[in-house]
Amino acid sequence: MFEAKKTMRILKILTLTLTSLLLLVLGLFGYLFFSTQLPNTEEMHKFYSSHHADLDKENKEIISKVMAGQPINSKENRKIGYFNVEATLNPSISIKYYTHQQGFGVGAYGTGIAYLEIPPHKLYASLEEMNKDSNSMEGFVGFGLLSHNWYYFRWELD
């Protein structure tokens, strides 16, 4: 009888522990999903408007470094609002500021602000329109116009 009570007590503790862990994991995933929703087109315009001066300043510094063949700091800049920046000089200057992300690893996707000296071949009217095309191709990147040489973009890794 004593062994049965001891076994029941261990099973209860184990059940409570596993239930607590499950709730913690589900809560974490729920928090990450709902707290990292991607912005819509209007919100990207507002994001750009509120960060435009800082983006312009950062952009000038990046352009001068890229033109001089120097490495850029691609790490997060919370003041400006991006978690990564990528710059290339081929055939002209292209700078992408990755601002929002959802997903993990190869299933990641998100939005950002780009400075492109040469406009992309295809422009989308909205981020919502990009969603349709992003589902049908791997490694999607689509752009929409913000202002002269500035674009919002959606990217997706598959």
XYZ file of N, CA and C in Angstrom:
474
model
N 0.833 -1.191 0.000
C 0.000 0.000 0.000
C 0.878 1.255 0.000
N 1.923 1.229 0.782
C 2.828 2.376 0.836
C 3.499 2.594 -0.517
N 3.886 1.521 -1.196
C 4.504 1.605 -2.525
C 3.531 2.184 -3.542
N 2.265 1.833 -3.475
C 1.261 2.342 -4.409
C 1.080 3.844 -4.228
N 1.068 4.327 -3.000
C 0.933 5.761 -2.736
C 2.163 6.508 -3.229
N 3.320 5.902 -3.018
C 4.565 6.522 -3.470
C 4.595 6.608 -4.995
N 4.169 5.559 -5.662
C 4.120 5.532 -7.123
C 3.128 6.566 -7.643
N 1.971 6.659 -7.005
C 0.954 7.645 -7.419
C 1.485 9.075 -7.239
N 2.188 9.311 -6.150
C 2.741 10.633 -5.900
C 3.775 10.992 -6.986
N 4.631 10.046 -7.337
C 5.635 10.274 -8.391
C 4.949 10.542 -9.726
N 3.900 9.776 -10.043
C 3.158 9.985 -11.297
C 2.495 11.365 -11.331
N 1.954 11.804 -10.211
C 1.332 13.137 -10.150
C 2.372 14.235 -10.381
N 3.512 14.097 -9.727
C 4.584 15.092 -9.888
C 5.070 15.099 -11.335
N 5.256 13.919 -11.905
C 5.690 13.815 -13.292
C 4.657 14.420 -14.245
N 3.384 14.147 -14.013
C 2.311 14.700 -14.846
C 2.262 16.220 -14.740
N 2.362 16.751 -13.535
C 2.355 18.200 -13.344
C 3.569 18.851 -14.009
N 4.728 18.208 -13.903
C 5.939 18.747 -14.523
C 5.809 18.783 -16.033
N 5.366 17.675 -16.627
C 5.210 17.616 -18.078
C 4.137 18.583 -18.579
N 3.043 18.701 -17.837
C 1.981 19.650 -18.203
C 2.503 21.084 -18.141
N 3.262 21.392 -17.093
C 3.842 22.737 -16.962
C 4.798 23.039 -18.107
N 5.641 22.078 -18.457
C 6.567 22.269 -19.579
C 5.819 22.468 -20.891
N 4.787 21.682 -21.122
C 3.990 21.812 -22.342
C 3.343 23.195 -22.423
N 2.764 23.645 -21.325
C 2.140 24.975 -21.307
C 3.175 26.075 -21.513
N 4.352 25.921 -20.941
C 5.417 26.897 -21.126
C 5.849 26.969 -22.582
N 6.041 25.834 -23.215
C 6.450 25.797 -24.625
C 5.355 26.376 -25.512
N 4.103 25.986 -25.286
C 2.998 26.535 -26.080
C 2.858 28.040 -25.873
N 3.023 28.486 -24.651
C 2.962 29.921 -24.370
C 4.073 30.687 -25.064
N 5.275 30.125 -25.063
C 6.401 30.763 -25.737
C 6.154 30.870 -27.234
N 5.716 29.786 -27.853
C 5.424 29.832 -29.287
C 4.285 30.800 -29.589
N 3.255 30.807 -28.759
C 2.154 31.746 -28.956
C 2.608 33.189 -28.840
N 3.423 33.465 -27.848
C 3.952 34.814 -27.669
C 4.783 35.232 -28.873
N 5.700 34.358 -29.303
C 6.539 34.691 -30.456
C 5.706 34.910 -31.707
N 4.684 34.083 -31.911
C 3.854 34.223 -33.107
C 3.070 35.533 -33.086
N 2.401 35.828 -31.985
C 1.545 37.004 -31.941
C 2.309 38.311 -31.710
N 3.503 38.229 -31.146
C 4.255 39.466 -30.907
C 5.143 39.827 -32.093
N 5.270 38.944 -33.059
C 6.138 39.222 -34.199
C 5.361 39.202 -35.512
N 4.124 39.610 -35.489
C 3.344 39.676 -36.720
C 4.011 40.652 -37.685
N 3.999 40.289 -38.952
C 4.594 41.162 -39.955
C 3.690 42.362 -40.222
N 4.276 43.500 -40.514
C 3.467 44.687 -40.810
C 2.798 44.572 -42.177
N 1.696 45.269 -42.335
C 1.064 45.355 -43.649
C 1.671 46.547 -44.401
N 1.183 46.821 -45.587
C 1.760 47.874 -46.423
C 1.701 49.243 -45.745
N 0.560 49.562 -45.163
C 0.401 50.859 -44.499
C 1.373 50.992 -43.328
N 1.530 49.925 -42.567
C 2.448 49.953 -41.429
C 3.911 50.075 -41.888
N 4.250 49.486 -43.035
C 5.611 49.636 -43.566
C 5.862 51.076 -44.002
N 4.855 51.728 -44.576
C 4.993 53.149 -44.941
C 5.227 53.987 -43.677
N 4.481 53.695 -42.612
C 4.655 54.428 -41.351
C 6.033 54.148 -40.752
N 6.453 52.894 -40.819
C 7.778 52.520 -40.306
C 8.860 53.304 -41.046
N 8.763 53.340 -42.361
C 9.741 54.074 -43.175
C 9.716 55.568 -42.834
N 8.528 56.141 -42.735
C 8.410 57.574 -42.422
C 9.048 57.912 -41.080
N 8.839 57.057 -40.092
C 9.371 57.350 -38.762
C 10.871 57.088 -38.641
N 11.449 56.317 -39.565
C 12.874 55.989 -39.509
C 13.669 56.572 -40.683
N 13.017 57.356 -41.518
C 13.637 57.821 -42.763
C 14.943 58.599 -42.538
N 14.953 59.527 -41.598
C 16.157 60.337 -41.363
C 17.326 59.456 -40.920
N 17.065 58.527 -39.998
C 18.123 57.623 -39.539
C 18.576 56.688 -40.664
N 17.633 56.213 -41.468
C 17.988 55.352 -42.596
C 18.859 56.095 -43.602
N 18.514 57.343 -43.894
C 19.321 58.151 -44.824
C 20.761 58.316 -44.319
N 20.894 58.629 -43.034
C 22.225 58.810 -42.453
C 23.019 57.505 -42.510
N 22.396 56.417 -42.088
C 23.048 55.105 -42.111
C 23.410 54.705 -43.538
N 22.511 55.004 -44.454
C 22.712 54.660 -45.864
C 23.949 55.345 -46.435
N 24.117 56.620 -46.113
C 25.292 57.360 -46.604
C 26.580 56.736 -46.092
N 26.589 56.335 -44.833
C 27.781 55.693 -44.267
C 28.058 54.350 -44.949
N 27.013 53.575 -45.162
C 27.178 52.264 -45.811
C 27.666 52.429 -47.241
N 27.084 53.377 -47.965
C 27.492 53.606 -49.365
C 28.966 53.981 -49.430
N 29.414 54.868 -48.534
C 30.831 55.266 -48.571
C 31.735 54.072 -48.266
N 31.339 53.203 -47.346
C 32.145 52.016 -47.036
C 32.154 51.030 -48.207
N 31.006 50.810 -48.800
C 30.918 49.869 -49.929
C 31.747 50.381 -51.104
N 31.662 51.676 -51.392
C 32.426 52.262 -52.495
C 33.935 52.173 -52.237
N 34.337 52.227 -50.970
C 35.758 52.148 -50.612
C 36.228 50.701 -50.445
N 35.301 49.746 -50.620
C 35.664 48.342 -50.476
C 35.854 47.901 -49.039
N 35.286 48.653 -48.102
C 35.405 48.328 -46.681
C 34.199 47.510 -46.225
N 34.379 46.678 -45.211
C 33.238 45.904 -44.691
C 32.273 46.817 -43.934
N 31.014 46.430 -43.932
C 30.002 47.184 -43.179
C 29.634 46.397 -41.929
N 29.057 47.088 -40.968
C 28.535 46.428 -39.775
C 27.123 45.944 -40.112
N 26.966 44.641 -40.257
C 25.672 44.102 -40.679
C 24.785 43.720 -39.502
N 25.227 43.995 -38.285
C 24.479 43.585 -37.098
C 23.304 44.511 -36.821
N 22.502 44.071 -35.892
C 21.278 44.771 -35.496
C 21.535 46.210 -35.066
N 20.584 47.086 -35.430
C 20.597 48.470 -34.986
C 19.171 48.800 -34.536
N 18.934 48.703 -33.246
C 17.572 48.898 -32.719
C 17.072 50.326 -32.885
N 17.970 51.286 -32.836
C 17.552 52.686 -32.982
C 16.903 52.909 -34.341
N 17.517 52.354 -35.366
C 16.970 52.511 -36.713
C 15.855 51.495 -36.959
N 15.919 50.345 -36.315
C 14.833 49.386 -36.400
C 15.076 48.211 -37.325
N 16.314 47.762 -37.462
C 16.559 46.572 -38.269
C 17.413 45.571 -37.495
N 17.265 44.279 -37.865
C 18.046 43.247 -37.193
C 19.220 42.777 -38.037
N 19.261 43.174 -39.299
C 20.370 42.824 -40.179
C 20.358 43.766 -41.380
N 21.541 44.047 -41.924
C 21.638 44.853 -43.136
C 22.589 44.143 -44.091
N 22.268 44.257 -45.361
C 23.054 43.614 -46.414
C 23.278 44.637 -47.518
N 24.539 44.806 -47.952
C 24.854 45.792 -48.994
C 25.699 45.145 -50.079
N 25.376 45.463 -51.337
C 26.151 44.968 -52.475
C 26.388 46.104 -53.461
N 27.405 45.924 -54.275
C 27.740 46.895 -55.315
C 27.877 46.127 -56.625
N 26.761 45.554 -57.086
C 26.812 44.743 -58.298
C 25.441 44.675 -58.942
N 25.130 45.294 -60.001
C 25.931 46.225 -60.779
C 25.897 47.636 -60.202
N 24.984 47.869 -59.269
C 24.928 49.179 -58.602
C 24.643 48.928 -57.126
N 24.560 49.994 -56.372
C 24.378 49.849 -54.923
C 22.975 49.349 -54.588
N 22.948 48.327 -53.750
C 21.714 47.737 -53.241
C 21.917 47.493 -51.753
N 21.072 48.117 -50.935
C 21.179 47.964 -49.484
C 19.809 47.526 -48.956
N 19.802 46.411 -48.230
C 18.556 45.887 -47.659
C 18.652 45.904 -46.148
N 17.671 46.567 -45.525
C 17.544 46.613 -44.075
C 16.416 45.651 -43.692
N 16.759 44.541 -43.060
C 15.762 43.546 -42.656
C 15.146 43.995 -41.341
N 13.850 44.325 -41.383
C 13.209 44.958 -40.235
C 12.303 44.043 -39.422
N 11.653 43.085 -40.059
C 10.697 42.216 -39.369
C 10.894 40.780 -39.856
N 10.719 39.830 -38.940
C 10.917 38.423 -39.305
C 9.954 37.543 -38.545
N 9.549 36.465 -39.183
C 8.766 35.417 -38.548
C 9.322 34.085 -39.001
N 9.135 33.065 -38.204
C 9.609 31.740 -38.572
C 11.022 31.488 -38.096
N 11.489 30.268 -38.378
C 12.807 29.847 -37.925
C 13.561 29.189 -39.067
N 14.868 29.377 -39.082
C 15.734 28.679 -40.038
C 15.321 28.872 -41.474
N 15.144 27.747 -42.181
C 14.819 27.813 -43.598
C 13.363 28.214 -43.818
N 12.544 28.136 -42.803
C 11.143 28.534 -42.924
C 10.918 29.983 -42.526
N 11.967 30.786 -42.526
C 11.844 32.183 -42.111
C 11.369 33.058 -43.264
N 10.665 34.120 -42.907
C 10.209 35.122 -43.876
C 10.025 36.439 -43.144
N 9.984 37.529 -43.907
C 9.834 38.816 -43.261
C 9.757 39.966 -44.236
N 9.943 41.167 -43.688
C 9.862 42.389 -44.481
C 11.075 43.271 -44.177
N 11.239 44.284 -44.998
C 12.332 45.210 -44.788
C 12.216 46.438 -45.670
N 13.220 47.300 -45.535
C 13.329 48.526 -46.318
C 14.605 48.415 -47.141
N 14.528 48.773 -48.421
C 15.701 48.661 -49.298
C 15.973 49.987 -50.001
N 17.263 50.246 -50.190
C 17.708 51.356 -51.012
C 18.314 50.730 -52.260
N 17.721 51.007 -53.418
C 18.181 50.423 -54.683
C 18.420 51.541 -55.694
N 19.634 51.620 -56.217
C 19.926 52.627 -57.234
C 19.238 52.284 -58.554
N 19.108 51.015 -58.847
C 18.387 50.574 -60.044
C 17.086 49.930 -59.583
N 15.937 50.418 -60.065
C 14.664 49.845 -59.626
C 14.554 48.362 -59.993
N 13.832 47.592 -59.191
C 13.637 46.182 -59.521
C 12.800 46.034 -60.788
N 12.916 44.874 -61.420
C 12.164 44.639 -62.661
C 10.660 44.617 -62.424
N 10.256 44.096 -61.299
C 8.820 44.018 -60.993
C 8.560 44.728 -59.675
N 7.554 45.597 -59.695
C 7.116 46.272 -58.471
C 5.720 45.785 -58.113
N 5.514 45.515 -56.854
C 4.207 45.103 -56.351
C 3.483 46.316 -55.781
N 2.178 46.275 -55.849
C 1.371 47.374 -55.323
C 1.289 47.339 -53.799
N 1.511 46.153 -53.199
C 1.401 46.028 -51.742
C 2.114 44.773 -51.256
N 2.357 44.727 -49.959
C 2.917 43.526 -49.344
C 1.923 42.366 -49.438
N 0.660 42.697 -49.344
C -0.370 41.665 -49.417
C -0.354 40.979 -50.792
N -0.100 41.748 -51.835
C -0.009 41.182 -53.181
C 1.204 40.246 -53.287
N 2.266 40.581 -52.588
C 3.480 39.739 -52.599
C 3.237 38.376 -51.975
N 2.325 38.308 -51.001
C 2.047 37.038 -50.330
C 1.651 35.952 -51.319
N 0.881 36.317 -52.330
C 0.433 35.336 -53.325
C 1.621 34.732 -54.065
N 2.527 35.576 -54.536
C 3.688 35.090 -55.291
C 4.711 34.397 -54.398
N 4.826 34.825 -53.159
C 5.849 34.242 -52.280
C 5.556 32.775 -51.982
N 4.285 32.404 -51.986
C 3.923 31.014 -51.717
C 4.228 30.095 -52.892
N 4.344 30.653 -54.080
C 4.519 29.828 -55.268
C 5.963 29.681 -55.729
N 6.919 30.336 -55.049
C 8.318 30.204 -55.472
C 9.247 30.171 -54.273
N 10.394 29.524 -54.453
C 11.385 29.437 -53.388
C 12.319 30.640 -53.430
N 12.750 31.088 -52.253
C 13.686 32.209 -52.183
C 13.103 33.504 -52.713
N 11.860 33.782 -52.404
C 11.156 34.953 -52.926
C 11.682 36.262 -52.317
N 11.820 37.285 -53.163
C 12.050 38.669 -52.730
C 11.234 39.548 -53.673
N 10.304 40.323 -53.113
C 9.483 41.236 -53.903
C 9.568 42.641 -53.339
N 9.414 43.647 -54.212
C 9.591 45.048 -53.817
C 8.363 45.893 -54.160
N 8.125 46.911 -53.340
C 7.120 47.933 -53.590
C 7.742 49.295 -53.323
N 7.296 50.309 -54.036
C 7.913 51.642 -53.960
C 7.455 52.427 -52.727
N 8.438 53.026 -52.043
C 8.168 53.960 -50.943
C 8.383 55.389 -51.412
N 9.588 55.665 -51.916
C 9.936 56.968 -52.483
C 11.134 56.742 -53.389
N 11.652 57.800 -53.976
C 12.767 57.674 -54.916
C 13.895 56.823 -54.331
N 14.210 55.699 -54.973
C 15.254 54.741 -54.586
C 14.988 53.980 -53.292
N 13.889 54.224 -52.608
C 13.553 53.511 -51.385
C 12.344 52.603 -51.639
N 12.444 51.357 -51.161
C 11.410 50.351 -51.391
C 11.172 49.564 -50.106
N 9.961 49.063 -49.937
C 9.731 48.053 -48.912
C 9.836 46.722 -49.638
N 10.181 45.686 -48.898
C 10.274 44.380 -49.550
C 9.831 43.268 -48.619
N 9.446 42.173 -49.233
C 9.120 40.944 -48.523
C 10.098 39.886 -48.999
N 10.629 39.115 -48.076
C 11.555 38.041 -48.411
C 11.069 36.749 -47.765
N 11.454 35.660 -48.377
C 11.069 34.362 -47.847
C 12.127 33.336 -48.208
N 12.541 32.561 -47.225
C 13.453 31.443 -47.443
C 12.653 30.151 -47.424
N 12.960 29.265 -48.304
C 12.270 27.956 -48.313
C 13.251 26.831 -48.202
